[in-house]
Each structure stands twice: as structure tokens, then as C-alpha cells.
PDB file of C-alpha atoms in Angstrom:
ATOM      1  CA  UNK A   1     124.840 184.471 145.661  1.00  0.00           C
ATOM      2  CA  UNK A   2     123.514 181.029 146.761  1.00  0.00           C
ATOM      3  CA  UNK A   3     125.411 178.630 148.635  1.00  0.00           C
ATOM      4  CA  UNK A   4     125.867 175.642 145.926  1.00  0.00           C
ATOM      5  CA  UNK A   5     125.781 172.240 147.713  1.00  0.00           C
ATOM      6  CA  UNK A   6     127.804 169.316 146.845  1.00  0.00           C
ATOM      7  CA  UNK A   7     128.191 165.581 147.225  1.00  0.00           C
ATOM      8  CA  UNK A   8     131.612 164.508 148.430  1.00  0.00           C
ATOM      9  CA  UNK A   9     132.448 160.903 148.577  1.00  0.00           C
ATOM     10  CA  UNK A  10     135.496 159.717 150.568  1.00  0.00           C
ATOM     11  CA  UNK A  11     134.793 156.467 151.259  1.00  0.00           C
ATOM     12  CA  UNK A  12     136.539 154.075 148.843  1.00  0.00           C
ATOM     13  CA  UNK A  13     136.142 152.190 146.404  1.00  0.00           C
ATOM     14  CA  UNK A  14     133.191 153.857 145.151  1.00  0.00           C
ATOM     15  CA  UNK A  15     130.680 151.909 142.935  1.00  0.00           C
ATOM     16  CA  UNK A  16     127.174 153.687 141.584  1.00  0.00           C
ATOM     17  CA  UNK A  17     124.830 150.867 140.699  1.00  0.00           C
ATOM     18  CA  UNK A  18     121.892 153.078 140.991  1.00  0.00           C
ATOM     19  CA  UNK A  19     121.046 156.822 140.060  1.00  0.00           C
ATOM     20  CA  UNK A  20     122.900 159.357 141.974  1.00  0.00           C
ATOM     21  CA  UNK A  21     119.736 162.227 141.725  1.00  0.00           C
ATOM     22  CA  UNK A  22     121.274 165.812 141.178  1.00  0.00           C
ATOM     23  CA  UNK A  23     117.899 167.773 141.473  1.00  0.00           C
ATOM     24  CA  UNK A  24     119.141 171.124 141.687  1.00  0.00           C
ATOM     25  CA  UNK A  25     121.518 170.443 138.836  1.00  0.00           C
ATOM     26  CA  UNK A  26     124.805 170.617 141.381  1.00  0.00           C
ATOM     27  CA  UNK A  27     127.867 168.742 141.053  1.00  0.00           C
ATOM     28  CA  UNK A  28     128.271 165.344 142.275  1.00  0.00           C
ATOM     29  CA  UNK A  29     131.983 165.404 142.941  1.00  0.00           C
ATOM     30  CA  UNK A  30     134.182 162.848 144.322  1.00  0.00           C
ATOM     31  CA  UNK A  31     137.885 163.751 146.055  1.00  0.00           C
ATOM     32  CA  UNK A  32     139.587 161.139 146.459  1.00  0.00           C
ATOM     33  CA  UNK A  33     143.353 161.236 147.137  1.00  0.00           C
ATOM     34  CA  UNK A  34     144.180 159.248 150.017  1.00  0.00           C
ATOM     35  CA  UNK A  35     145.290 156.182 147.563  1.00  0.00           C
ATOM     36  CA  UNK A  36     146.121 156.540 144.007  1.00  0.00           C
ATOM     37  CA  UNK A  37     145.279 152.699 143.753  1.00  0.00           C
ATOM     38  CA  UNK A  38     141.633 153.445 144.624  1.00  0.00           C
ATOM     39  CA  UNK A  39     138.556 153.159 141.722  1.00  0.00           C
ATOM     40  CA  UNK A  40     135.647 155.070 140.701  1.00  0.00           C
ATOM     41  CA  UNK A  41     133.395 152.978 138.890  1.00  0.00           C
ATOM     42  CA  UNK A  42     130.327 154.566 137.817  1.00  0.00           C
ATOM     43  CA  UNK A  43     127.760 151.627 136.688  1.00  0.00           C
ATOM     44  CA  UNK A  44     124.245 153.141 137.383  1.00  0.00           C
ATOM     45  CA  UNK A  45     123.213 156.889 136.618  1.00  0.00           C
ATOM     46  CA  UNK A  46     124.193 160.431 138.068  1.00  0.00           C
ATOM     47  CA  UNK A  47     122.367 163.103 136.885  1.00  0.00           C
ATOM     48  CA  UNK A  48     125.074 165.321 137.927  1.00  0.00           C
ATOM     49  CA  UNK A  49     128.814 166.005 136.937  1.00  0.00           C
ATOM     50  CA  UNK A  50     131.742 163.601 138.345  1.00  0.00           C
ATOM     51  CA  UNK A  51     134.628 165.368 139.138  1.00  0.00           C
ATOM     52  CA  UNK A  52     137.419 162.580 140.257  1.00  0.00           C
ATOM     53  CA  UNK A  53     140.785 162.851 141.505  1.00  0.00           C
ATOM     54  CA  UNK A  54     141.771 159.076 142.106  1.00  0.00           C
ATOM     55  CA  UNK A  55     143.556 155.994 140.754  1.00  0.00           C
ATOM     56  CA  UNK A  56     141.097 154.658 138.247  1.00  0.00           C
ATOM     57  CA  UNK A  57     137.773 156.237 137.353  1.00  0.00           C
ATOM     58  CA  UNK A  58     135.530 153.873 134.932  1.00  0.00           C
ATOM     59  CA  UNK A  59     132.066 154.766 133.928  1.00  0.00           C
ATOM     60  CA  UNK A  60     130.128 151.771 132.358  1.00  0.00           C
ATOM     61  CA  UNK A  61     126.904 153.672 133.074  1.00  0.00           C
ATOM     62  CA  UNK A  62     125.428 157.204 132.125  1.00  0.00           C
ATOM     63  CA  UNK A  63     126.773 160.567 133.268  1.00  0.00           C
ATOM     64  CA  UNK A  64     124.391 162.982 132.351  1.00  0.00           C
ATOM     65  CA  UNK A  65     126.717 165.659 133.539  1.00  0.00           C
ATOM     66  CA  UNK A  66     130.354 166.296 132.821  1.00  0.00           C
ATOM     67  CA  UNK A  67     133.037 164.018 133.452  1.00  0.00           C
ATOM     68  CA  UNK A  68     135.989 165.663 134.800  1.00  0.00           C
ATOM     69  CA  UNK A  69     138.752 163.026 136.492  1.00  0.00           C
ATOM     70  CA  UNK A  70     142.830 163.336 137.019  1.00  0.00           C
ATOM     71  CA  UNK A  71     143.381 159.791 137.292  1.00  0.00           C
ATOM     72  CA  UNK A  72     145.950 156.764 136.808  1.00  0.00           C
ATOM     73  CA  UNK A  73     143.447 155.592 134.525  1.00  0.00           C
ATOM     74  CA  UNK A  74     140.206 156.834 132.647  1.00  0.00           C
ATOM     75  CA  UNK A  75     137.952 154.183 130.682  1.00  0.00           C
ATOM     76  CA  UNK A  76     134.623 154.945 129.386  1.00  0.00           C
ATOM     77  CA  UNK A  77     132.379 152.116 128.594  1.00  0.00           C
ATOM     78  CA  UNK A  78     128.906 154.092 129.083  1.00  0.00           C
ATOM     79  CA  UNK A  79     127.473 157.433 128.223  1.00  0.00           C
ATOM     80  CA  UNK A  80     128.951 161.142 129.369  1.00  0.00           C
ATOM     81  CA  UNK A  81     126.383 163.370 127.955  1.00  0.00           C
ATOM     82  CA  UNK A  82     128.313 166.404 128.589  1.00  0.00           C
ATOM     83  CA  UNK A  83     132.084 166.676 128.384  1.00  0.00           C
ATOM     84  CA  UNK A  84     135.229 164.393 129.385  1.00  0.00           C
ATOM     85  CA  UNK A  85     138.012 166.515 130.753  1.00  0.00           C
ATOM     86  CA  UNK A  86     141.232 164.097 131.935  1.00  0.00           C
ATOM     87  CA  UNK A  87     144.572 164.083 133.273  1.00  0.00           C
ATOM     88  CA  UNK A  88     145.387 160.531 132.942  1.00  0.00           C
ATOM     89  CA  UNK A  89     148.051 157.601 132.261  1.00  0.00           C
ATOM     90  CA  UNK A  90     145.583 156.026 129.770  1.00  0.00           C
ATOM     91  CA  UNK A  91     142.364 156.837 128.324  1.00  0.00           C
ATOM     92  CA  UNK A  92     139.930 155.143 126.658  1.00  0.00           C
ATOM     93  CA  UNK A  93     136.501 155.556 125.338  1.00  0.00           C
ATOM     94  CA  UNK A  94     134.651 152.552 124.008  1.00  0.00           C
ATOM     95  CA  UNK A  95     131.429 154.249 124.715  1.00  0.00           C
ATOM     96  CA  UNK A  96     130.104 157.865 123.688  1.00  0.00           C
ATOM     97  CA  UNK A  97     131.048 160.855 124.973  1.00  0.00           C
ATOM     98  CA  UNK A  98     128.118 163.732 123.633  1.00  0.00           C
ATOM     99  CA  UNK A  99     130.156 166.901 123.672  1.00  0.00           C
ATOM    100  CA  UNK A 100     133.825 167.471 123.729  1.00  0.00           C
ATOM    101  CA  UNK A 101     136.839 165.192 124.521  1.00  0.00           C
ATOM    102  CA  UNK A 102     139.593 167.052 126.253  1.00  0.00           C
ATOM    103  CA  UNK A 103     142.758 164.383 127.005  1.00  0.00           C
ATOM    104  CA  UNK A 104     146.423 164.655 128.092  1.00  0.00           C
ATOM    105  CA  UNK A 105     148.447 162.118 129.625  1.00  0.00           C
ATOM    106  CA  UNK A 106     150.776 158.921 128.315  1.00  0.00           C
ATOM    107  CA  UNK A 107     148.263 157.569 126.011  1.00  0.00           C
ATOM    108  CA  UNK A 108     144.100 157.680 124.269  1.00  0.00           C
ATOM    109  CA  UNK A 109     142.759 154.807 122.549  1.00  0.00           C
ATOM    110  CA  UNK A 110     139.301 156.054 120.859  1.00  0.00           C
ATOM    111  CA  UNK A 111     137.110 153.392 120.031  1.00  0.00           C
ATOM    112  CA  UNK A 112     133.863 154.888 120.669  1.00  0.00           C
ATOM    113  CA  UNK A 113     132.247 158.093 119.824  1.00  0.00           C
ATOM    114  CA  UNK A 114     132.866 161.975 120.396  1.00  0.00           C
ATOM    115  CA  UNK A 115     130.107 163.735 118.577  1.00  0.00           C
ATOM    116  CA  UNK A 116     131.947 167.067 119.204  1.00  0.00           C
ATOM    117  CA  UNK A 117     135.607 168.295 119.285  1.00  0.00           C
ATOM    118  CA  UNK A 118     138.468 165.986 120.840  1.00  0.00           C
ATOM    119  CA  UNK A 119     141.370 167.935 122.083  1.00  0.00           C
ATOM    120  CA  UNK A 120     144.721 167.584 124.299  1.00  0.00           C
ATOM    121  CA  UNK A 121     147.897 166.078 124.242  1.00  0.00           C
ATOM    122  CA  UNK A 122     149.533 162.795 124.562  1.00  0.00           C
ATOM    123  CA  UNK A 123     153.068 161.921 124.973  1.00  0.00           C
ATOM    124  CA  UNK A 124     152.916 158.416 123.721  1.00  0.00           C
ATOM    125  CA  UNK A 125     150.528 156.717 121.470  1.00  0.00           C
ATOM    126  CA  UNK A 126     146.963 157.826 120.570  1.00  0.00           C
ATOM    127  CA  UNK A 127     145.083 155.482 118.480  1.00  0.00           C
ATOM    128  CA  UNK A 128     141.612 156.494 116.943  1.00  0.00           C
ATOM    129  CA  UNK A 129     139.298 154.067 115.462  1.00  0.00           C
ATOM    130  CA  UNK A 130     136.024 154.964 116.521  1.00  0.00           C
ATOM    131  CA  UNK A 131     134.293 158.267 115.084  1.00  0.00           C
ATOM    132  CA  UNK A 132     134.423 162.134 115.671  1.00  0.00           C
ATOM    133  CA  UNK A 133     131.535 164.759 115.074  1.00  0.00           C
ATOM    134  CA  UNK A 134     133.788 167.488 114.728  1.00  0.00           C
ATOM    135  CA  UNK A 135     137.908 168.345 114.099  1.00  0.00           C
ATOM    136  CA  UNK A 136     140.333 166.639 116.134  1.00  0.00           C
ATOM    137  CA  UNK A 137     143.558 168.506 117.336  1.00  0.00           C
ATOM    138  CA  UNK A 138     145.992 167.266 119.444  1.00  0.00           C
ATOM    139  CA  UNK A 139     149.540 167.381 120.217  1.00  0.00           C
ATOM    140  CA  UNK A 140     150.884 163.235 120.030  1.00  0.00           C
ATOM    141  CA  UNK A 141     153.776 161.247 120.549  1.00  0.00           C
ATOM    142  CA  UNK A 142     152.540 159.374 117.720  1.00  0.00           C
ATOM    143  CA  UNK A 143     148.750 158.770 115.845  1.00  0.00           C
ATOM    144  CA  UNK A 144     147.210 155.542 114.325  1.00  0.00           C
ATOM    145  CA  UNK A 145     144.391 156.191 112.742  1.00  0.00           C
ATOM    146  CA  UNK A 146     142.547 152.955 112.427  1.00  0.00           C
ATOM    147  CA  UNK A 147     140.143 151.112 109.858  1.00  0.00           C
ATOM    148  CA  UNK A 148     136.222 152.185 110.505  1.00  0.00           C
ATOM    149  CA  UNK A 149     137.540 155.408 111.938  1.00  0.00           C
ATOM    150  CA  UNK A 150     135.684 159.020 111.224  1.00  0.00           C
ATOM    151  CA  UNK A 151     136.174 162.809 111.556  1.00  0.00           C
ATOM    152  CA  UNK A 152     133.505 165.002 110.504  1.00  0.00           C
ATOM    153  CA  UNK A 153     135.717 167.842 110.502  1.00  0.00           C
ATOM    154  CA  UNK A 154     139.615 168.290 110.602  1.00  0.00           C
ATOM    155  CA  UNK A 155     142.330 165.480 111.530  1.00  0.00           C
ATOM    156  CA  UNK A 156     145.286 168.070 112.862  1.00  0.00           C
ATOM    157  CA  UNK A 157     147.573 166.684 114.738  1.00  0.00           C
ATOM    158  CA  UNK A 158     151.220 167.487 116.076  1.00  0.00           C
ATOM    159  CA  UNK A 159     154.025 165.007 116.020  1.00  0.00           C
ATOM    160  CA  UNK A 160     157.535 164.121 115.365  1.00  0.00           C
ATOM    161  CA  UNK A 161     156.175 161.327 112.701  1.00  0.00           C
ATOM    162  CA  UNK A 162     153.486 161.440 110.044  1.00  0.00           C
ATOM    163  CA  UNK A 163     150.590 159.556 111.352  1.00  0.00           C
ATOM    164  CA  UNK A 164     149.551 156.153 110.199  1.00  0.00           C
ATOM    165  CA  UNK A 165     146.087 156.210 108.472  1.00  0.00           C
ATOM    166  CA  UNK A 166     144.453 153.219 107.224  1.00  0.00           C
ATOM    167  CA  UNK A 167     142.786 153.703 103.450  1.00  0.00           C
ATOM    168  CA  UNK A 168     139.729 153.340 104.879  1.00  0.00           C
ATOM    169  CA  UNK A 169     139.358 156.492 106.797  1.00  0.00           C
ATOM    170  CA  UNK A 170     137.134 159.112 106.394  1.00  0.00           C
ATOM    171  CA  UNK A 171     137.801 162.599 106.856  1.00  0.00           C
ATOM    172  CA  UNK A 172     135.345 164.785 106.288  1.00  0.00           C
ATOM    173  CA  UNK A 173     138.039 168.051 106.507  1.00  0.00           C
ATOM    174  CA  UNK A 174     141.781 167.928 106.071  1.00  0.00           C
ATOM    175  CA  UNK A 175     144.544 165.504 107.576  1.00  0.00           C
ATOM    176  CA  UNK A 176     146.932 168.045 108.610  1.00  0.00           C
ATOM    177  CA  UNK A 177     150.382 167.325 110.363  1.00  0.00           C
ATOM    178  CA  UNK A 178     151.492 170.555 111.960  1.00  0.00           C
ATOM    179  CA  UNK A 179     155.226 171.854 112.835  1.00  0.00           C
ATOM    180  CA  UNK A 180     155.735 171.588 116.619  1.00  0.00           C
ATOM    181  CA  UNK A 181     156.703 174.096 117.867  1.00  0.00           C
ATOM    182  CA  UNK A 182     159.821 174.182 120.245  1.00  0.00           C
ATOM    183  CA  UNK A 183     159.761 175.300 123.950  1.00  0.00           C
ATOM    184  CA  UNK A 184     160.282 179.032 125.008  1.00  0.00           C
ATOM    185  CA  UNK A 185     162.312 178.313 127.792  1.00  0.00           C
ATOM    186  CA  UNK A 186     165.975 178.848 128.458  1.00  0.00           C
ATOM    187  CA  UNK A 187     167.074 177.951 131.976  1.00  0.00           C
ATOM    188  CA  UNK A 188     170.600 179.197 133.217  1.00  0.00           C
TER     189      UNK A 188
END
């Protein structure tokens, strides 16, 4: 096959005011792990994906790629017109993401919008008051689903606790808690 070319950034902190062009369709990815303090903060356009391994990674602008980051920190404030895959401390998504949300870390606060499927696990809180276009599923320390919150589909969720859902919710499927399920592992 072809050779696929890539943009790799190194030089940090990285801030896109502007439009990062991705003509051929081609990743724009970003490695950064010389300093888990440094930031990513994505205020113009890429046309691309970002694919981030760094301390923060904050997109106020439009992705029109993927979003793909293992991070301290994720916050989305803009657009990601594809998917947002994370490995993070916190994330949260005031914005919209246009696909699928895939999350694990310590916690997800969902303000925003996911018009497809939001998946992953947390191991402390994950609050949701935004809206969902499809079924959520997720493994959670514990859930707070908030007033002016949506699902389209679904609300299954795994946890210790029942989750907290305000009156005012709609789900367009079922609320379902399911059993977790213990580990397989026995260490002697």
C-alpha cells in the first residue's frame, strides 16, 4: 500500500486558532509525552483526527475528524464530528460530540450532546444532564442523571448503587441497573 503521512506536533503547548487542512483525509496526530502537565487546546478547525497523549486536551473549536486523547484531562467545549475515544481523569462535554462517546477514567460530566452511543467506564462519578441520540451503557462508580437530561435509547448502567434520576428525565428505552459482575481472577 501507500505510505500514509502524518502531522506530529511536539512542540508544547499546542494551541490551533486556525484550520489545520487534512486534504488527503490523514490523521493529524499529536504525541506528546514529555510532560503530563502540558495542554492541547484545539480553538480553530482540523479537518483531520486528533489523536493526543498529554496532560490536558481541550477542544473549544471543530474537529471534523475523530478525537482520540489519553489525557489528565479531556473537556469539550466545540464540535467532534466523528467520535471521542478517552482515557482520562475527567471528562467533560459541554459541546457536541456527532457519533459515539467512548469514556473511562475517574469521572464524565455530560452536559452537551452525543447524538450516537456513549460507552465506557468510570470509577467515580458520572453525571449526565445533557442529551443522548442513542443507549447509554457504562460501567460507574455512581450515576446522576440530571434535570433536562435525554436518552433516545437505553439508560444501562452498572453500579454498586441505583442511580439518581431526576423526574424530569426522558428515556426514550429502559433505565436498567445491571448486576456487576465480579472479577475472574484468583492470584496465588
Amino acid at each position: 500500500g501507500e505510505p500514509i503521512e502524518v502531522v506530529v506536533f511536539e512542540a508544547l503547548p499546542l494551541r490551533v486558532v486556525g484550520v489545520i487542512h487534512d486534504p488527503f483525509h490523514v490523521p493529524v496526530v499529536l504525541v506528546l509525552v514529555d510532560e503530563f502537565e502540558d495542554v492541547v487546546v484545539v480553538g480553530g478547525v482540523v479537518t483531520g483526527d486528533v489523536i493526543a497523549v498529554t496532560g490536558s486536551v481541550i477542544i473549544e473549536g471543530t474537529v471534523e475528524g475523530s478525537v482520540r486523547a489519553t489525557a489528565g484531562s479531556v473537556s469539550v467545549s466545540g464540535t467532534v464530528q466523528r467520535d471521542l475515544v478517552v482515557v482520562a481523569g475527567s471528562t467533560e462535554v459541554t459541546g457536541r460530540v456527532e457519533r459515539d462517546l467512548l469514556a473511562w477514567g475517574w469521572s464524565l460530566n455530560l452536559a452537551g450532546a452525543v447524538d450516537g452511543f456513549v460507552w465506557g467506564q468510570t470509577i467515580g462519578v458520572t453525571r449526565i444532564s445533557g442529551d443522548i441520540g442513542r443507549d447509554f451503557e457504562m460501567t460507574v462508580g455512581s450515576l446522576e442523571v440530571l434535570d433536562g437530561a435525554s436518552v433516545q435509547g437505553d439508560l444501562g448502567y452498572k453500579a454498586k448503587d441505583p442511580a439518581l434520576v431526576a423526574d424530569s428525565v426522558e428515556i426514550g428505552g429502559q433505565l436498567i441497573q445491571r448486576e456487576q459482575t465480579r472479577q475472574n481472577i484468583r492470584i496465588r
